[in-house]
Amino acid sequence: MPEMMRERLYLKAPDTERLRKGSAGRLRHLLNTGWRETHRSYTTNYVAVLLEREGSGPQMIRPPTPVQRPPSQAPGRGPRRPR
């Protein structure tokens, strides 16, 4: 059974199609995480978007590699001083 969600994406100016920066980023994020846009309805100040997805989001192909620090930069230790 598909998951469904309705989002309000606010516009830069009334009666235009240009989305605000936050709304455009939110829509981009949802589309990248597996949601599909199925329907749009326009009002004067916002666009109501109906989104749906099947199952879970996309799988990670390769896990991120941990950052290896050299021993001199280990947390909690300052630089070594010569004797």
PDB file of N, CA, C and O in Angstrom:
ATOM      1  N   MET A   1       0.846  -1.177   0.000  1.00  0.00           N
ATOM      2  CA  MET A   1       0.000   0.000   0.000  1.00  0.00           C
ATOM      3  C   MET A   1       0.896   1.247   0.000  1.00  0.00           C
ATOM      4  O   MET A   1       1.801   1.360   0.826  1.00  0.00           O
ATOM      5  N   PRO A   2       0.661   2.174  -0.903  1.00  0.00           N
ATOM      6  CA  PRO A   2       1.536   3.354  -0.971  1.00  0.00           C
ATOM      7  C   PRO A   2       1.263   4.342   0.157  1.00  0.00           C
ATOM      8  O   PRO A   2       0.145   4.490   0.634  1.00  0.00           O
ATOM      9  N   GLU A   3       2.343   4.971   0.595  1.00  0.00           N
ATOM     10  CA  GLU A   3       2.246   6.063   1.560  1.00  0.00           C
ATOM     11  C   GLU A   3       1.860   7.318   0.800  1.00  0.00           C
ATOM     12  O   GLU A   3       2.354   7.553  -0.295  1.00  0.00           O
ATOM     13  N   MET A   4       1.006   8.159   1.370  1.00  0.00           N
ATOM     14  CA  MET A   4       0.605   9.394   0.703  1.00  0.00           C
ATOM     15  C   MET A   4       0.799  10.571   1.649  1.00  0.00           C
ATOM     16  O   MET A   4       0.646  10.433   2.855  1.00  0.00           O
ATOM     17  N   MET A   5       1.122  11.723   1.068  1.00  0.00           N
ATOM     18  CA  MET A   5       1.373  12.931   1.854  1.00  0.00           C
ATOM     19  C   MET A   5       0.950  14.139   1.026  1.00  0.00           C
ATOM     20  O   MET A   5       1.117  14.158  -0.189  1.00  0.00           O
ATOM     21  N   ARG A   6       0.391  15.140   1.692  1.00  0.00           N
ATOM     22  CA  ARG A   6       0.052  16.389   1.023  1.00  0.00           C
ATOM     23  C   ARG A   6       0.917  17.490   1.630  1.00  0.00           C
ATOM     24  O   ARG A   6       0.986  17.634   2.842  1.00  0.00           O
ATOM     25  N   GLU A   7       1.601  18.247   0.772  1.00  0.00           N
ATOM     26  CA  GLU A   7       2.482  19.331   1.214  1.00  0.00           C
ATOM     27  C   GLU A   7       1.995  20.650   0.652  1.00  0.00           C
ATOM     28  O   GLU A   7       1.552  20.716  -0.488  1.00  0.00           O
ATOM     29  N   ARG A   8       2.103  21.693   1.446  1.00  0.00           N
ATOM     30  CA  ARG A   8       1.850  23.051   0.975  1.00  0.00           C
ATOM     31  C   ARG A   8       3.198  23.696   0.685  1.00  0.00           C
ATOM     32  O   ARG A   8       4.034  23.810   1.562  1.00  0.00           O
ATOM     33  N   LEU A   9       3.405  24.095  -0.550  1.00  0.00           N
ATOM     34  CA  LEU A   9       4.636  24.750  -0.957  1.00  0.00           C
ATOM     35  C   LEU A   9       4.304  26.206  -1.264  1.00  0.00           C
ATOM     36  O   LEU A   9       3.552  26.493  -2.198  1.00  0.00           O
ATOM     37  N   TYR A  10       4.851  27.116  -0.480  1.00  0.00           N
ATOM     38  CA  TYR A  10       4.491  28.527  -0.598  1.00  0.00           C
ATOM     39  C   TYR A  10       5.233  29.205  -1.744  1.00  0.00           C
ATOM     40  O   TYR A  10       6.358  28.836  -2.081  1.00  0.00           O
ATOM     41  N   LEU A  11       4.579  30.191  -2.349  1.00  0.00           N
ATOM     42  CA  LEU A  11       5.080  30.876  -3.534  1.00  0.00           C
ATOM     43  C   LEU A  11       5.788  32.174  -3.167  1.00  0.00           C
ATOM     44  O   LEU A  11       5.526  32.755  -2.115  1.00  0.00           O
ATOM     45  N   LYS A  12       6.675  32.645  -4.070  1.00  0.00           N
ATOM     46  CA  LYS A  12       7.378  33.914  -3.850  1.00  0.00           C
ATOM     47  C   LYS A  12       6.425  35.093  -3.936  1.00  0.00           C
ATOM     48  O   LYS A  12       6.509  36.034  -3.162  1.00  0.00           O
ATOM     49  N   ALA A  13       5.530  35.068  -4.908  1.00  0.00           N
ATOM     50  CA  ALA A  13       4.557  36.139  -5.089  1.00  0.00           C
ATOM     51  C   ALA A  13       3.214  35.489  -5.398  1.00  0.00           C
ATOM     52  O   ALA A  13       3.163  34.409  -5.988  1.00  0.00           O
ATOM     53  N   PRO A  14       2.107  36.118  -5.008  1.00  0.00           N
ATOM     54  CA  PRO A  14       0.792  35.531  -5.290  1.00  0.00           C
ATOM     55  C   PRO A  14       0.562  35.346  -6.792  1.00  0.00           C
ATOM     56  O   PRO A  14       1.007  36.146  -7.612  1.00  0.00           O
ATOM     57  N   ASP A  15      -0.128  34.278  -7.141  1.00  0.00           N
ATOM     58  CA  ASP A  15      -0.512  33.956  -8.526  1.00  0.00           C
ATOM     59  C   ASP A  15       0.676  33.775  -9.464  1.00  0.00           C
ATOM     60  O   ASP A  15       0.615  34.150 -10.632  1.00  0.00           O
ATOM     61  N   THR A  16       1.793  33.244  -8.968  1.00  0.00           N
ATOM     62  CA  THR A  16       2.925  32.889  -9.824  1.00  0.00           C
ATOM     63  C   THR A  16       3.218  31.410  -9.617  1.00  0.00           C
ATOM     64  O   THR A  16       2.567  30.749  -8.814  1.00  0.00           O
ATOM     65  N   GLU A  17       4.207  30.881 -10.325  1.00  0.00           N
ATOM     66  CA  GLU A  17       4.606  29.490 -10.138  1.00  0.00           C
ATOM     67  C   GLU A  17       5.963  29.367  -9.471  1.00  0.00           C
ATOM     68  O   GLU A  17       6.456  28.267  -9.280  1.00  0.00           O
ATOM     69  N   ARG A  18       6.582  30.488  -9.111  1.00  0.00           N
ATOM     70  CA  ARG A  18       7.909  30.461  -8.499  1.00  0.00           C
ATOM     71  C   ARG A  18       7.792  30.147  -7.013  1.00  0.00           C
ATOM     72  O   ARG A  18       7.139  30.869  -6.260  1.00  0.00           O
ATOM     73  N   LEU A  19       8.460  29.056  -6.598  1.00  0.00           N
ATOM     74  CA  LEU A  19       8.420  28.629  -5.196  1.00  0.00           C
ATOM     75  C   LEU A  19       9.439  29.405  -4.377  1.00  0.00           C
ATOM     76  O   LEU A  19      10.473  29.825  -4.891  1.00  0.00           O
ATOM     77  N   ARG A  20       9.159  29.544  -3.089  1.00  0.00           N
ATOM     78  CA  ARG A  20      10.148  30.112  -2.175  1.00  0.00           C
ATOM     79  C   ARG A  20      11.314  29.141  -2.045  1.00  0.00           C
ATOM     80  O   ARG A  20      11.212  27.956  -2.354  1.00  0.00           O
ATOM     81  N   LYS A  21      12.443  29.672  -1.551  1.00  0.00           N
ATOM     82  CA  LYS A  21      13.662  28.867  -1.469  1.00  0.00           C
ATOM     83  C   LYS A  21      13.467  27.638  -0.579  1.00  0.00           C
ATOM     84  O   LYS A  21      13.872  26.532  -0.935  1.00  0.00           O
ATOM     85  N   GLY A  22      12.830  27.807   0.569  1.00  0.00           N
ATOM     86  CA  GLY A  22      12.609  26.681   1.479  1.00  0.00           C
ATOM     87  C   GLY A  22      11.661  25.648   0.893  1.00  0.00           C
ATOM     88  O   GLY A  22      11.853  24.444   1.055  1.00  0.00           O
ATOM     89  N   SER A  23      10.616  26.114   0.202  1.00  0.00           N
ATOM     90  CA  SER A  23       9.662  25.191  -0.418  1.00  0.00           C
ATOM     91  C   SER A  23      10.305  24.415  -1.551  1.00  0.00           C
ATOM     92  O   SER A  23      10.067  23.219  -1.709  1.00  0.00           O
ATOM     93  N   ALA A  24      11.131  25.085  -2.350  1.00  0.00           N
ATOM     94  CA  ALA A  24      11.812  24.405  -3.450  1.00  0.00           C
ATOM     95  C   ALA A  24      12.775  23.349  -2.908  1.00  0.00           C
ATOM     96  O   ALA A  24      12.857  22.239  -3.438  1.00  0.00           O
ATOM     97  N   GLY A  25      13.488  23.670  -1.829  1.00  0.00           N
ATOM     98  CA  GLY A  25      14.400  22.701  -1.216  1.00  0.00           C
ATOM     99  C   GLY A  25      13.663  21.525  -0.624  1.00  0.00           C
ATOM    100  O   GLY A  25      14.114  20.377  -0.716  1.00  0.00           O
ATOM    101  N   ARG A  26      12.516  21.775   0.004  1.00  0.00           N
ATOM    102  CA  ARG A  26      11.711  20.703   0.590  1.00  0.00           C
ATOM    103  C   ARG A  26      11.220  19.750  -0.494  1.00  0.00           C
ATOM    104  O   ARG A  26      11.296  18.532  -0.349  1.00  0.00           O
ATOM    105  N   LEU A  27      10.721  20.306  -1.607  1.00  0.00           N
ATOM    106  CA  LEU A  27      10.248  19.471  -2.707  1.00  0.00           C
ATOM    107  C   LEU A  27      11.399  18.658  -3.309  1.00  0.00           C
ATOM    108  O   LEU A  27      11.260  17.465  -3.566  1.00  0.00           O
ATOM    109  N   ARG A  28      12.553  19.284  -3.496  1.00  0.00           N
ATOM    110  CA  ARG A  28      13.720  18.581  -4.037  1.00  0.00           C
ATOM    111  C   ARG A  28      14.130  17.438  -3.119  1.00  0.00           C
ATOM    112  O   ARG A  28      14.435  16.331  -3.574  1.00  0.00           O
ATOM    113  N   HIS A  29      14.133  17.685  -1.812  1.00  0.00           N
ATOM    114  CA  HIS A  29      14.498  16.651  -0.844  1.00  0.00           C
ATOM    115  C   HIS A  29      13.522  15.479  -0.898  1.00  0.00           C
ATOM    116  O   HIS A  29      13.937  14.307  -0.900  1.00  0.00           O
ATOM    117  N   LEU A  30      12.225  15.763  -0.947  1.00  0.00           N
ATOM    118  CA  LEU A  30      11.234  14.688  -0.982  1.00  0.00           C
ATOM    119  C   LEU A  30      11.371  13.858  -2.261  1.00  0.00           C
ATOM    120  O   LEU A  30      11.277  12.630  -2.218  1.00  0.00           O
ATOM    121  N   LEU A  31      11.588  14.513  -3.387  1.00  0.00           N
ATOM    122  CA  LEU A  31      11.728  13.781  -4.645  1.00  0.00           C
ATOM    123  C   LEU A  31      12.988  12.921  -4.644  1.00  0.00           C
ATOM    124  O   LEU A  31      12.995  11.815  -5.194  1.00  0.00           O
ATOM    125  N   ASN A  32      14.058  13.394  -4.004  1.00  0.00           N
ATOM    126  CA  ASN A  32      15.309  12.624  -3.944  1.00  0.00           C
ATOM    127  C   ASN A  32      15.238  11.454  -2.970  1.00  0.00           C
ATOM    128  O   ASN A  32      16.048  10.542  -3.062  1.00  0.00           O
ATOM    129  N   THR A  33      14.312  11.487  -2.019  1.00  0.00           N
ATOM    130  CA  THR A  33      14.218  10.403  -1.038  1.00  0.00           C
ATOM    131  C   THR A  33      13.128   9.397  -1.387  1.00  0.00           C
ATOM    132  O   THR A  33      12.707   8.637  -0.533  1.00  0.00           O
ATOM    133  N   GLY A  34      12.649   9.403  -2.648  1.00  0.00           N
ATOM    134  CA  GLY A  34      11.750   8.349  -3.081  1.00  0.00           C
ATOM    135  C   GLY A  34      10.294   8.739  -3.243  1.00  0.00           C
ATOM    136  O   GLY A  34       9.477   7.889  -3.611  1.00  0.00           O
ATOM    137  N   TRP A  35       9.919   9.974  -2.968  1.00  0.00           N
ATOM    138  CA  TRP A  35       8.528  10.401  -3.143  1.00  0.00           C
ATOM    139  C   TRP A  35       8.294  10.781  -4.591  1.00  0.00           C
ATOM    140  O   TRP A  35       9.181  11.269  -5.270  1.00  0.00           O
ATOM    141  N   ARG A  36       7.056  10.550  -5.080  1.00  0.00           N
ATOM    142  CA  ARG A  36       6.645  10.938  -6.432  1.00  0.00           C
ATOM    143  C   ARG A  36       5.521  11.950  -6.334  1.00  0.00           C
ATOM    144  O   ARG A  36       4.598  11.784  -5.531  1.00  0.00           O
ATOM    145  N   GLU A  37       5.569  12.959  -7.169  1.00  0.00           N
ATOM    146  CA  GLU A  37       4.499  13.954  -7.208  1.00  0.00           C
ATOM    147  C   GLU A  37       3.392  13.408  -8.099  1.00  0.00           C
ATOM    148  O   GLU A  37       3.620  13.046  -9.243  1.00  0.00           O
ATOM    149  N   THR A  38       2.147  13.344  -7.567  1.00  0.00           N
ATOM    150  CA  THR A  38       1.043  12.792  -8.346  1.00  0.00           C
ATOM    151  C   THR A  38       0.018  13.839  -8.749  1.00  0.00           C
ATOM    152  O   THR A  38      -0.661  13.654  -9.754  1.00  0.00           O
ATOM    153  N   HIS A  39      -0.112  14.909  -7.979  1.00  0.00           N
ATOM    154  CA  HIS A  39      -1.121  15.916  -8.304  1.00  0.00           C
ATOM    155  C   HIS A  39      -0.710  17.260  -7.714  1.00  0.00           C
ATOM    156  O   HIS A  39      -0.121  17.312  -6.637  1.00  0.00           O
ATOM    157  N   ARG A  40      -1.040  18.362  -8.427  1.00  0.00           N
ATOM    158  CA  ARG A  40      -0.816  19.720  -7.936  1.00  0.00           C
ATOM    159  C   ARG A  40      -2.105  20.503  -8.046  1.00  0.00           C
ATOM    160  O   ARG A  40      -2.815  20.394  -9.041  1.00  0.00           O
ATOM    161  N   SER A  41      -2.393  21.305  -7.031  1.00  0.00           N
ATOM    162  CA  SER A  41      -3.513  22.238  -7.127  1.00  0.00           C
ATOM    163  C   SER A  41      -3.023  23.601  -6.661  1.00  0.00           C
ATOM    164  O   SER A  41      -2.339  23.717  -5.649  1.00  0.00           O
ATOM    165  N   TYR A  42      -3.349  24.626  -7.434  1.00  0.00           N
ATOM    166  CA  TYR A  42      -2.839  25.972  -7.202  1.00  0.00           C
ATOM    167  C   TYR A  42      -3.857  26.820  -6.452  1.00  0.00           C
ATOM    168  O   TYR A  42      -5.052  26.764  -6.716  1.00  0.00           O
ATOM    169  N   THR A  43      -3.368  27.609  -5.499  1.00  0.00           N
ATOM    170  CA  THR A  43      -4.151  28.661  -4.856  1.00  0.00           C
ATOM    171  C   THR A  43      -3.356  29.950  -5.042  1.00  0.00           C
ATOM    172  O   THR A  43      -2.320  29.959  -5.696  1.00  0.00           O
ATOM    173  N   THR A  44      -3.811  31.043  -4.458  1.00  0.00           N
ATOM    174  CA  THR A  44      -3.113  32.315  -4.669  1.00  0.00           C
ATOM    175  C   THR A  44      -1.769  32.361  -3.966  1.00  0.00           C
ATOM    176  O   THR A  44      -0.814  32.925  -4.496  1.00  0.00           O
ATOM    177  N   ASN A  45      -1.639  31.766  -2.769  1.00  0.00           N
ATOM    178  CA  ASN A  45      -0.410  31.892  -1.989  1.00  0.00           C
ATOM    179  C   ASN A  45       0.442  30.632  -1.916  1.00  0.00           C
ATOM    180  O   ASN A  45       1.586  30.700  -1.509  1.00  0.00           O
ATOM    181  N   TYR A  46      -0.106  29.486  -2.248  1.00  0.00           N
ATOM    182  CA  TYR A  46       0.667  28.245  -2.154  1.00  0.00           C
ATOM    183  C   TYR A  46       0.194  27.248  -3.198  1.00  0.00           C
ATOM    184  O   TYR A  46      -0.856  27.403  -3.821  1.00  0.00           O
ATOM    185  N   VAL A  47       0.992  26.194  -3.368  1.00  0.00           N
ATOM    186  CA  VAL A  47       0.659  25.067  -4.240  1.00  0.00           C
ATOM    187  C   VAL A  47       0.513  23.856  -3.334  1.00  0.00           C
ATOM    188  O   VAL A  47       1.406  23.569  -2.537  1.00  0.00           O
ATOM    189  N   ALA A  48      -0.606  23.163  -3.422  1.00  0.00           N
ATOM    190  CA  ALA A  48      -0.803  21.931  -2.664  1.00  0.00           C
ATOM    191  C   ALA A  48      -0.351  20.772  -3.549  1.00  0.00           C
ATOM    192  O   ALA A  48      -0.857  20.594  -4.658  1.00  0.00           O
ATOM    193  N   VAL A  49       0.629  20.011  -3.084  1.00  0.00           N
ATOM    194  CA  VAL A  49       1.205  18.916  -3.863  1.00  0.00           C
ATOM    195  C   VAL A  49       0.877  17.605  -3.161  1.00  0.00           C
ATOM    196  O   VAL A  49       1.076  17.473  -1.956  1.00  0.00           O
ATOM    197  N   LEU A  50       0.358  16.651  -3.922  1.00  0.00           N
ATOM    198  CA  LEU A  50       0.079  15.324  -3.398  1.00  0.00           C
ATOM    199  C   LEU A  50       1.247  14.424  -3.784  1.00  0.00           C
ATOM    200  O   LEU A  50       1.604  14.334  -4.964  1.00  0.00           O
ATOM    201  N   LEU A  51       1.874  13.787  -2.779  1.00  0.00           N
ATOM    202  CA  LEU A  51       3.049  12.935  -2.996  1.00  0.00           C
ATOM    203  C   LEU A  51       2.741  11.528  -2.517  1.00  0.00           C
ATOM    204  O   LEU A  51       1.972  11.336  -1.572  1.00  0.00           O
ATOM    205  N   GLU A  52       3.354  10.541  -3.169  1.00  0.00           N
ATOM    206  CA  GLU A  52       3.200   9.156  -2.712  1.00  0.00           C
ATOM    207  C   GLU A  52       4.489   8.399  -2.951  1.00  0.00           C
ATOM    208  O   GLU A  52       5.315   8.789  -3.782  1.00  0.00           O
ATOM    209  N   ARG A  53       4.666   7.318  -2.180  1.00  0.00           N
ATOM    210  CA  ARG A  53       5.813   6.424  -2.381  1.00  0.00           C
ATOM    211  C   ARG A  53       5.435   5.026  -1.958  1.00  0.00           C
ATOM    212  O   ARG A  53       4.562   4.816  -1.122  1.00  0.00           O
ATOM    213  N   GLU A  54       6.138   4.076  -2.522  1.00  0.00           N
ATOM    214  CA  GLU A  54       5.934   2.656  -2.216  1.00  0.00           C
ATOM    215  C   GLU A  54       7.063   2.200  -1.304  1.00  0.00           C
ATOM    216  O   GLU A  54       8.228   2.480  -1.572  1.00  0.00           O
ATOM    217  N   GLY A  55       6.749   1.489  -0.252  1.00  0.00           N
ATOM    218  CA  GLY A  55       7.768   0.922   0.627  1.00  0.00           C
ATOM    219  C   GLY A  55       8.599   1.982   1.320  1.00  0.00           C
ATOM    220  O   GLY A  55       8.114   3.025   1.704  1.00  0.00           O
ATOM    221  N   SER A  56       9.899   1.730   1.442  1.00  0.00           N
ATOM    222  CA  SER A  56      10.790   2.650   2.133  1.00  0.00           C
ATOM    223  C   SER A  56      11.572   3.471   1.125  1.00  0.00           C
ATOM    224  O   SER A  56      11.462   3.271  -0.080  1.00  0.00           O
ATOM    225  N   GLY A  57      12.412   4.378   1.602  1.00  0.00           N
ATOM    226  CA  GLY A  57      13.221   5.231   0.754  1.00  0.00           C
ATOM    227  C   GLY A  57      14.320   4.463   0.050  1.00  0.00           C
ATOM    228  O   GLY A  57      14.496   3.260   0.249  1.00  0.00           O
ATOM    229  N   PRO A  58      15.085   5.135  -0.785  1.00  0.00           N
ATOM    230  CA  PRO A  58      16.156   4.446  -1.517  1.00  0.00           C
ATOM    231  C   PRO A  58      17.246   3.949  -0.562  1.00  0.00           C
ATOM    232  O   PRO A  58      17.530   4.562   0.457  1.00  0.00           O
ATOM    233  N   GLN A  59      17.843   2.825  -0.907  1.00  0.00           N
ATOM    234  CA  GLN A  59      18.887   2.229  -0.086  1.00  0.00           C
ATOM    235  C   GLN A  59      20.222   2.920  -0.329  1.00  0.00           C
ATOM    236  O   GLN A  59      20.491   3.373  -1.435  1.00  0.00           O
ATOM    237  N   MET A  60      21.064   2.961   0.701  1.00  0.00           N
ATOM    238  CA  MET A  60      22.414   3.495   0.531  1.00  0.00           C
ATOM    239  C   MET A  60      23.232   2.460  -0.242  1.00  0.00           C
ATOM    240  O   MET A  60      23.260   1.283   0.122  1.00  0.00           O
ATOM    241  N   ILE A  61      23.897   2.894  -1.285  1.00  0.00           N
ATOM    242  CA  ILE A  61      24.684   1.972  -2.090  1.00  0.00           C
ATOM    243  C   ILE A  61      25.970   1.595  -1.366  1.00  0.00           C
ATOM    244  O   ILE A  61      26.320   0.435  -1.252  1.00  0.00           O
ATOM    245  N   ARG A  62      26.682   2.582  -0.825  1.00  0.00           N
ATOM    246  CA  ARG A  62      27.940   2.321  -0.129  1.00  0.00           C
ATOM    247  C   ARG A  62      27.941   3.162   1.140  1.00  0.00           C
ATOM    248  O   ARG A  62      27.700   4.366   1.076  1.00  0.00           O
ATOM    249  N   PRO A  63      28.199   2.566   2.297  1.00  0.00           N
ATOM    250  CA  PRO A  63      28.212   3.361   3.528  1.00  0.00           C
ATOM    251  C   PRO A  63      29.383   4.343   3.523  1.00  0.00           C
ATOM    252  O   PRO A  63      30.424   4.094   2.913  1.00  0.00           O
ATOM    253  N   PRO A  64      29.231   5.485   4.184  1.00  0.00           N
ATOM    254  CA  PRO A  64      30.323   6.459   4.211  1.00  0.00           C
ATOM    255  C   PRO A  64      31.530   5.919   4.975  1.00  0.00           C
ATOM    256  O   PRO A  64      31.393   5.167   5.937  1.00  0.00           O
ATOM    257  N   THR A  65      32.716   6.285   4.512  1.00  0.00           N
ATOM    258  CA  THR A  65      33.932   5.826   5.177  1.00  0.00           C
ATOM    259  C   THR A  65      34.246   6.746   6.351  1.00  0.00           C
ATOM    260  O   THR A  65      34.126   7.963   6.238  1.00  0.00           O
ATOM    261  N   PRO A  66      34.652   6.189   7.502  1.00  0.00           N
ATOM    262  CA  PRO A  66      34.982   7.031   8.648  1.00  0.00           C
ATOM    263  C   PRO A  66      36.284   7.802   8.402  1.00  0.00           C
ATOM    264  O   PRO A  66      37.185   7.323   7.713  1.00  0.00           O
ATOM    265  N   VAL A  67      36.382   8.972   8.984  1.00  0.00           N
ATOM    266  CA  VAL A  67      37.576   9.801   8.830  1.00  0.00           C
ATOM    267  C   VAL A  67      38.635   9.316   9.806  1.00  0.00           C
ATOM    268  O   VAL A  67      38.387   9.209  11.011  1.00  0.00           O
ATOM    269  N   GLN A  68      39.815   8.996   9.300  1.00  0.00           N
ATOM    270  CA  GLN A  68      40.925   8.550  10.142  1.00  0.00           C
ATOM    271  C   GLN A  68      41.824   9.749  10.433  1.00  0.00           C
ATOM    272  O   GLN A  68      42.297  10.405   9.519  1.00  0.00           O
ATOM    273  N   ARG A  69      42.046  10.036  11.717  1.00  0.00           N
ATOM    274  CA  ARG A  69      42.919  11.137  12.111  1.00  0.00           C
ATOM    275  C   ARG A  69      44.304  10.598  12.443  1.00  0.00           C
ATOM    276  O   ARG A  69      44.422   9.528  13.032  1.00  0.00           O
ATOM    277  N   PRO A  70      45.333  11.363  12.109  1.00  0.00           N
ATOM    278  CA  PRO A  70      46.673  10.951  12.541  1.00  0.00           C
ATOM    279  C   PRO A  70      46.768  11.009  14.065  1.00  0.00           C
ATOM    280  O   PRO A  70      46.036  11.754  14.715  1.00  0.00           O
ATOM    281  N   PRO A  71      47.657  10.237  14.690  1.00  0.00           N
ATOM    282  CA  PRO A  71      47.738  10.200  16.161  1.00  0.00           C
ATOM    283  C   PRO A  71      48.037  11.556  16.785  1.00  0.00           C
ATOM    284  O   PRO A  71      47.621  11.830  17.887  1.00  0.00           O
ATOM    285  N   SER A  72      48.753  12.437  16.087  1.00  0.00           N
ATOM    286  CA  SER A  72      49.074  13.740  16.682  1.00  0.00           C
ATOM    287  C   SER A  72      47.858  14.643  16.757  1.00  0.00           C
ATOM    288  O   SER A  72      47.851  15.624  17.486  1.00  0.00           O
ATOM    289  N   GLN A  73      46.813  14.351  15.984  1.00  0.00           N
ATOM    290  CA  GLN A  73      45.616  15.175  15.997  1.00  0.00           C
ATOM    291  C   GLN A  73      44.455  14.475  16.681  1.00  0.00           C
ATOM    292  O   GLN A  73      43.308  14.776  16.416  1.00  0.00           O
ATOM    293  N   ALA A  74      44.751  13.526  17.552  1.00  0.00           N
ATOM    294  CA  ALA A  74      43.696  12.822  18.269  1.00  0.00           C
ATOM    295  C   ALA A  74      42.964  13.809  19.169  1.00  0.00           C
ATOM    296  O   ALA A  74      43.569  14.740  19.715  1.00  0.00           O
ATOM    297  N   PRO A  75      41.671  13.650  19.349  1.00  0.00           N
ATOM    298  CA  PRO A  75      40.935  14.607  20.179  1.00  0.00           C
ATOM    299  C   PRO A  75      41.401  14.567  21.632  1.00  0.00           C
ATOM    300  O   PRO A  75      41.682  13.514  22.187  1.00  0.00           O
ATOM    301  N   GLY A  76      41.516  15.736  22.242  1.00  0.00           N
ATOM    302  CA  GLY A  76      41.917  15.837  23.636  1.00  0.00           C
ATOM    303  C   GLY A  76      43.404  15.921  23.858  1.00  0.00           C
ATOM    304  O   GLY A  76      43.874  16.003  24.985  1.00  0.00           O
ATOM    305  N   ARG A  77      44.203  15.890  22.809  1.00  0.00           N
ATOM    306  CA  ARG A  77      45.650  15.964  22.947  1.00  0.00           C
ATOM    307  C   ARG A  77      46.151  17.126  22.099  1.00  0.00           C
ATOM    308  O   ARG A  77      45.742  17.300  20.971  1.00  0.00           O
ATOM    309  N   GLY A  78      47.050  17.874  22.631  1.00  0.00           N
ATOM    310  CA  GLY A  78      47.631  18.982  21.910  1.00  0.00           C
ATOM    311  C   GLY A  78      48.798  18.518  21.056  1.00  0.00           C
ATOM    312  O   GLY A  78      49.130  17.337  21.010  1.00  0.00           O
ATOM    313  N   PRO A  79      49.451  19.450  20.376  1.00  0.00           N
ATOM    314  CA  PRO A  79      50.604  19.059  19.563  1.00  0.00           C
ATOM    315  C   PRO A  79      51.768  18.609  20.458  1.00  0.00           C
ATOM    316  O   PRO A  79      51.935  19.077  21.591  1.00  0.00           O
ATOM    317  N   ARG A  80      52.590  17.714  19.956  1.00  0.00           N
ATOM    318  CA  ARG A  80      53.724  17.218  20.727  1.00  0.00           C
ATOM    319  C   ARG A  80      54.856  18.228  20.681  1.00  0.00           C
ATOM    320  O   ARG A  80      55.137  18.809  19.639  1.00  0.00           O
ATOM    321  N   ARG A  81      55.517  18.430  21.822  1.00  0.00           N
ATOM    322  CA  ARG A  81      56.646  19.367  21.889  1.00  0.00           C
ATOM    323  C   ARG A  81      57.940  18.586  21.996  1.00  0.00           C
ATOM    324  O   ARG A  81      58.013  17.563  22.668  1.00  0.00           O
ATOM    325  N   PRO A  82      58.981  19.067  21.331  1.00  0.00           N
ATOM    326  CA  PRO A  82      60.278  18.376  21.466  1.00  0.00           C
ATOM    327  C   PRO A  82      60.823  18.584  22.884  1.00  0.00           C
ATOM    328  O   PRO A  82      60.606  19.598  23.527  1.00  0.00           O
ATOM    329  N   ARG A  83      61.649  17.633  23.403  1.00  0.00           N
ATOM    330  CA  ARG A  83      62.213  17.719  24.749  1.00  0.00           C
ATOM    331  C   ARG A  83      63.542  18.377  24.743  1.00  0.00           C
ATOM    332  O   ARG A  83      64.328  18.413  23.966  1.00  0.00           O
TER     333      ARG A  83
END
